[in-house]
Amino acid sequence: MSNNNSISFDYKPFNGGEESALENQRVGAYWHPNERYYYYVYGFTVMSHIALPELAPIAPCEQPDIEIIAGHVDDKLANGRRVNRWLQIADDQCQMWIEGIANYRVEHGKRIVIDRRVTESRASTASAADVRVYLLGSALGVLAYQRGWLPLHINAVQAPSGELWAFTGPSGAGKSTLGVWLNTRRGWPQVTDDVAVVKPEDSQPFLYAGPRKIKLWKETLEALQIDMSGAQRDLSRVDKFHIPVQGSGEVVPLTPLKHLVVLERGDGSRSRLTEVFSDEAVILLLDTLYRSEFGREFMAPEQIVQACEKLAMTMHVYRFSRPWSLEDMDNHLAPILKKAEFG
């Protein structure tokens, strides 16, 4: 799809010759050149040849922000440099090879091409849902950076006051766990999990939500008694699952992110919430960026820092340490609950 105001793209569908000879190397081939699905996610309008049930559907639009094409991706990215065995980078382009899943090429902040030709033994277990995991995470994260936007690695919920609270921290810090506990035990609506986007050009730090699903460890699902219907096992972690969120087919209302909480392991029995400012807040925001190595490829370092400085002036940033346990969560989260209720 092209128009006078957008970049024109050419792509190669699987329609014969060499490509047809490789069809038996595909898993669940889903090249549908006549299909058009329209969605909204991360602040993008999307036209896709692939059904993306995790996203909110929208009415067809003539000039979508992004095109997602199932087509041919060459093994080598023209004029690119190989960062490692699975990643190649060029000016305004990125190519990712996920073993046994697919090749993804992300171009110009406008288009993603997915090539599912695979020969690895792992292909026998790959599914269309597996392909969507990398598409909706890493590939769209790269595309956001190509546009000069910032993807954040967070879980976000909405407090009774209407303000958004987001949790971040290293893998296993409990981002999703805290968000789900606040949702299921306190009724705070779940806004987004894993990745969301902010746009530096916005006057306020509006949060553009990602797919409406959450990632949780099996022990957390069991402890919080969460229904695992529709759960998809995470590809990289055996005991972690992707769970659909109620209302997944709805566009999340645009709301500013007011509170960012960086999770840290506590060394005692008491929780502690400490607001930070200035340079420390900027550093914590830089640490919150999703796949920041991609950001450094497509945005100048000073551009990223300046964007985080602006964010630090428009939201509250905290460090939060707590006991590493699901027991007595009411007391553990008391500092956050009190701040959210009384300010």
XYZ file of C-alpha atoms in Angstrom:
343
model
C 0.000 0.000 0.000
C 1.452 3.335 -0.954
C 0.432 6.941 -1.457
C 2.026 10.242 -2.368
C 2.941 10.955 1.250
C 4.516 7.618 2.130
C 7.452 5.498 1.102
C 6.677 3.153 -1.776
C 7.613 -0.483 -1.164
C 8.044 -3.494 -3.408
C 7.964 -6.995 -2.003
C 8.075 -10.561 -3.292
C 5.182 -12.834 -2.331
C 5.539 -16.610 -2.318
C 3.919 -17.343 -5.651
C 6.055 -19.785 -7.551
C 9.513 -20.750 -8.719
C 12.154 -20.907 -6.029
C 9.700 -19.827 -3.341
C 7.254 -22.639 -4.207
C 10.048 -25.177 -3.807
C 10.468 -24.003 -0.227
C 6.825 -24.284 0.752
C 7.401 -27.642 2.428
C 9.874 -25.913 4.745
C 7.186 -23.641 6.136
C 5.152 -24.162 9.261
C 1.506 -23.073 8.972
C 2.168 -20.858 5.926
C -0.193 -17.897 6.006
C 0.618 -15.729 3.007
C -2.712 -14.094 2.119
C -2.057 -11.418 -0.534
C -5.769 -10.574 -0.772
C -6.377 -10.244 2.955
C -6.226 -6.917 4.804
C -6.564 -6.642 8.573
C -6.501 -3.279 10.349
C -5.412 -2.688 13.946
C -4.193 -0.116 16.444
C -1.224 -0.692 18.776
C 1.636 1.373 20.295
C 0.118 4.499 18.731
C 0.294 3.004 15.228
C -2.485 2.267 12.771
C -1.595 -1.043 11.154
C -2.504 -2.794 7.912
C -1.520 -6.456 8.059
C -1.762 -9.443 5.730
C -1.630 -11.541 8.894
C -4.392 -11.800 11.465
C -3.197 -10.403 14.814
C -5.833 -11.403 17.393
C -3.877 -9.783 20.264
C -4.523 -6.297 18.844
C -7.536 -3.987 18.832
C -9.220 -4.034 15.409
C -10.118 -0.748 13.716
C -11.957 0.271 10.561
C -9.940 0.110 7.323
C -7.856 3.232 6.682
C -6.301 4.480 3.457
C -2.944 5.536 4.915
C -1.963 3.250 7.792
C 1.217 4.052 9.704
C 2.587 0.531 9.264
C 2.332 -2.295 6.747
C 2.994 -5.862 7.882
C 3.749 -8.067 4.898
C 4.282 -11.824 4.692
C 6.900 -12.078 1.960
C 10.487 -12.764 1.025
C 13.462 -11.638 3.116
C 16.956 -12.171 1.693
C 19.514 -13.807 3.945
C 21.722 -10.734 3.697
C 20.616 -7.178 4.395
C 21.901 -4.920 1.597
C 24.532 -2.471 2.870
C 24.030 -3.875 6.341
C 26.485 -4.970 9.002
C 26.140 -8.185 10.915
C 25.924 -7.506 14.652
C 25.702 -11.200 15.552
C 24.384 -14.408 14.007
C 20.751 -13.300 14.285
C 20.887 -9.511 13.805
C 21.850 -7.230 10.890
C 21.614 -3.425 10.892
C 21.668 -0.845 8.079
C 20.562 2.769 7.761
C 16.904 2.813 8.839
C 16.681 -0.974 8.470
C 16.978 -3.951 10.784
C 16.836 -7.656 10.066
C 16.288 -10.320 12.737
C 16.558 -14.060 12.205
C 14.819 -16.031 14.950
C 15.892 -19.651 14.701
C 13.046 -21.953 13.770
C 10.503 -19.108 13.764
C 10.983 -16.503 11.002
C 13.081 -13.757 9.435
C 11.866 -10.217 10.158
C 12.921 -7.115 8.237
C 11.923 -3.755 9.760
C 12.249 -0.815 7.377
C 12.057 2.985 7.576
C 9.646 3.024 10.536
C 6.985 2.025 7.998
C 7.035 -1.657 7.169
C 7.753 -5.117 8.564
C 8.279 -8.081 6.229
C 7.993 -11.577 7.707
C 9.547 -14.594 5.988
C 8.569 -17.919 7.540
C 10.800 -20.150 5.426
C 12.492 -22.296 8.036
C 14.464 -25.529 7.914
C 15.543 -25.993 11.527
C 14.280 -28.934 13.538
C 12.590 -26.532 15.949
C 10.229 -25.563 13.148
C 8.092 -28.601 13.878
C 6.894 -26.913 17.086
C 6.679 -23.293 15.886
C 3.245 -21.757 15.384
C 1.710 -18.564 14.047
C 1.392 -17.423 17.667
C 5.171 -17.853 18.076
C 5.732 -15.623 15.046
C 3.469 -12.953 16.516
C 5.427 -12.879 19.794
C 8.541 -11.516 18.061
C 6.525 -9.358 15.668
C 4.581 -7.597 18.427
C 7.636 -7.258 20.680
C 11.086 -6.873 19.148
C 10.029 -5.965 15.580
C 7.569 -3.236 16.576
C 10.007 -2.021 19.239
C 12.633 -1.491 16.531
C 10.076 0.287 14.364
C 9.262 2.678 17.227
C 12.939 3.603 17.551
C 13.136 4.155 13.799
C 10.398 6.771 14.245
C 12.182 8.431 17.164
C 9.718 7.076 19.752
C 10.624 5.358 23.034
C 9.370 1.843 23.848
C 9.318 1.238 27.606
C 9.679 -2.143 29.323
C 6.849 -1.850 31.845
C 3.583 -3.104 33.251
C 1.028 -0.314 33.633
C -2.248 -0.122 35.554
C -4.733 2.645 36.257
C -5.320 3.710 39.852
C -8.804 4.639 41.112
C -7.802 8.304 40.708
C -7.430 7.694 36.965
C -3.645 8.166 37.033
C -1.396 5.594 35.390
C 1.208 3.742 37.439
C 3.906 1.729 35.659
C 6.312 -0.837 37.106
C 9.713 -1.623 35.648
C 12.850 -3.502 36.592
C 15.005 -6.410 35.421
C 13.522 -9.717 34.315
C 11.951 -11.444 37.297
C 11.582 -8.232 39.318
C 7.807 -8.652 39.516
C 6.514 -6.028 37.054
C 3.655 -8.151 35.789
C 3.021 -9.742 39.184
C 2.413 -6.395 40.892
C 0.236 -5.161 38.042
C -1.883 -8.313 38.053
C -2.224 -8.274 41.839
C -3.454 -4.668 41.731
C -5.846 -5.629 38.937
C -7.286 -8.796 40.466
C -7.217 -7.810 44.147
C -7.764 -4.047 44.004
C -9.624 -3.627 40.724
C -7.043 -1.376 39.037
C -7.576 -1.792 35.267
C -4.683 -3.442 33.434
C -3.450 -1.040 30.719
C -0.444 -2.794 29.194
C 2.212 -5.380 29.969
C 5.799 -5.840 28.785
C 6.056 -2.955 26.272
C 4.367 0.426 25.752
C 5.450 3.523 23.816
C 5.843 7.217 24.599
C 6.389 9.853 21.939
C 8.910 12.608 22.829
C 7.043 15.136 20.698
C 3.887 14.865 22.840
C 3.229 17.691 25.311
C 2.476 15.101 27.999
C 3.900 11.574 28.452
C 0.910 9.814 26.904
C 1.259 6.052 27.126
C 0.506 4.120 23.935
C -0.350 0.601 25.055
C 0.909 -2.617 23.521
C -0.974 -5.896 23.007
C -3.493 -6.635 25.759
C -1.835 -9.669 27.298
C 0.358 -10.359 30.302
C 3.378 -12.590 30.899
C 3.440 -14.462 34.196
C 5.325 -17.311 35.798
C 3.320 -20.471 36.420
C 3.773 -20.181 40.194
C 2.331 -16.649 40.087
C -0.661 -17.791 38.047
C -1.319 -20.525 40.583
C -0.807 -18.270 43.612
C -3.191 -15.608 42.253
C -5.613 -18.275 40.981
C -5.652 -16.890 37.450
C -7.434 -18.863 34.746
C -4.911 -20.205 32.227
C -7.462 -20.576 29.417
C -5.877 -19.389 26.192
C -2.399 -19.308 27.768
C 0.605 -19.536 25.436
C 3.905 -20.810 26.767
C 6.779 -18.332 26.476
C 9.342 -19.486 23.917
C 12.392 -18.706 26.030
C 11.131 -19.733 29.485
C 9.408 -23.049 30.089
C 7.373 -21.945 33.119
C 6.273 -18.513 31.860
C 3.025 -17.943 29.978
C 1.286 -15.252 27.904
C -2.292 -14.690 29.116
C -4.949 -12.661 27.218
C -6.342 -9.673 29.126
C -10.070 -9.026 29.361
C -11.112 -6.418 26.807
C -8.222 -7.299 24.446
C -10.247 -6.169 21.446
C -10.620 -2.599 22.684
C -8.413 0.441 22.035
C -7.005 1.674 25.362
C -7.910 5.342 26.024
C -4.901 7.647 25.759
C -3.752 8.722 29.240
C -0.494 10.311 30.496
C 1.901 8.164 32.487
C 2.195 9.880 35.880
C 4.146 7.414 38.035
C 7.059 5.099 37.166
C 8.151 2.652 39.868
C 11.508 0.882 39.588
C 11.338 -2.433 41.462
C 14.240 -3.529 43.654
C 14.695 -6.459 45.983
C 14.284 -5.460 49.623
C 16.710 -6.600 52.290
C 14.223 -6.636 55.153
C 10.567 -7.177 56.049
C 9.425 -3.625 55.231
C 8.680 -1.997 51.885
C 10.062 1.390 50.955
C 8.964 3.834 48.238
C 11.441 6.639 47.508
C 10.901 9.330 44.902
C 13.987 10.326 42.920
C 14.698 13.404 40.849
C 17.011 15.008 38.308
C 19.885 12.889 36.964
C 18.920 9.822 38.979
C 15.419 9.856 37.507
C 16.860 10.205 33.988
C 19.178 7.227 34.538
C 16.284 5.083 35.738
C 14.254 6.096 32.684
C 17.147 5.137 30.417
C 17.207 1.746 32.135
C 13.470 1.389 31.452
C 13.884 1.487 27.669
C 12.950 -1.740 25.903
C 15.831 -3.274 23.945
C 17.888 -0.109 24.334
C 20.609 -1.546 22.078
C 18.208 -1.028 19.167
C 17.582 2.531 20.276
C 21.282 3.333 20.030
C 21.277 2.065 16.439
C 18.470 4.322 15.219
C 18.535 7.351 17.531
C 21.457 9.581 18.525
C 22.499 9.110 22.186
C 21.848 12.760 22.971
C 18.368 12.457 21.442
C 17.532 9.561 23.756
C 18.910 11.357 26.824
C 17.019 14.555 26.020
C 13.786 12.597 25.605
C 14.305 10.945 29.001
C 15.118 14.318 30.583
C 11.800 15.638 29.307
C 9.959 12.609 30.668
C 11.633 12.995 34.071
C 10.182 16.513 34.332
C 6.626 15.374 33.573
C 6.208 12.318 35.817
C 7.102 10.976 39.256
C 9.892 8.378 39.343
C 10.424 6.114 42.366
C 12.572 3.313 43.679
C 10.512 0.635 45.412
C 12.007 -2.148 47.517
C 9.841 -4.848 49.040
C 10.057 -8.401 50.405
C 10.299 -10.887 47.531
C 7.100 -12.768 48.307
C 3.457 -12.962 47.238
C 2.384 -13.293 50.845
C 0.912 -10.292 52.674
C 0.889 -8.169 49.524
C -1.493 -5.644 51.087
C 1.198 -4.659 53.556
C 4.039 -4.944 51.046
C 2.309 -2.562 48.620
C 1.016 -0.218 51.316
C 3.381 2.663 50.342
C 2.123 2.566 46.741
C -1.520 2.197 47.770
C -1.206 5.134 50.160
C 0.525 7.323 47.548
C -2.051 6.447 44.907
C -4.944 7.234 47.258
C -3.687 10.311 49.072
C -0.873 11.634 46.846
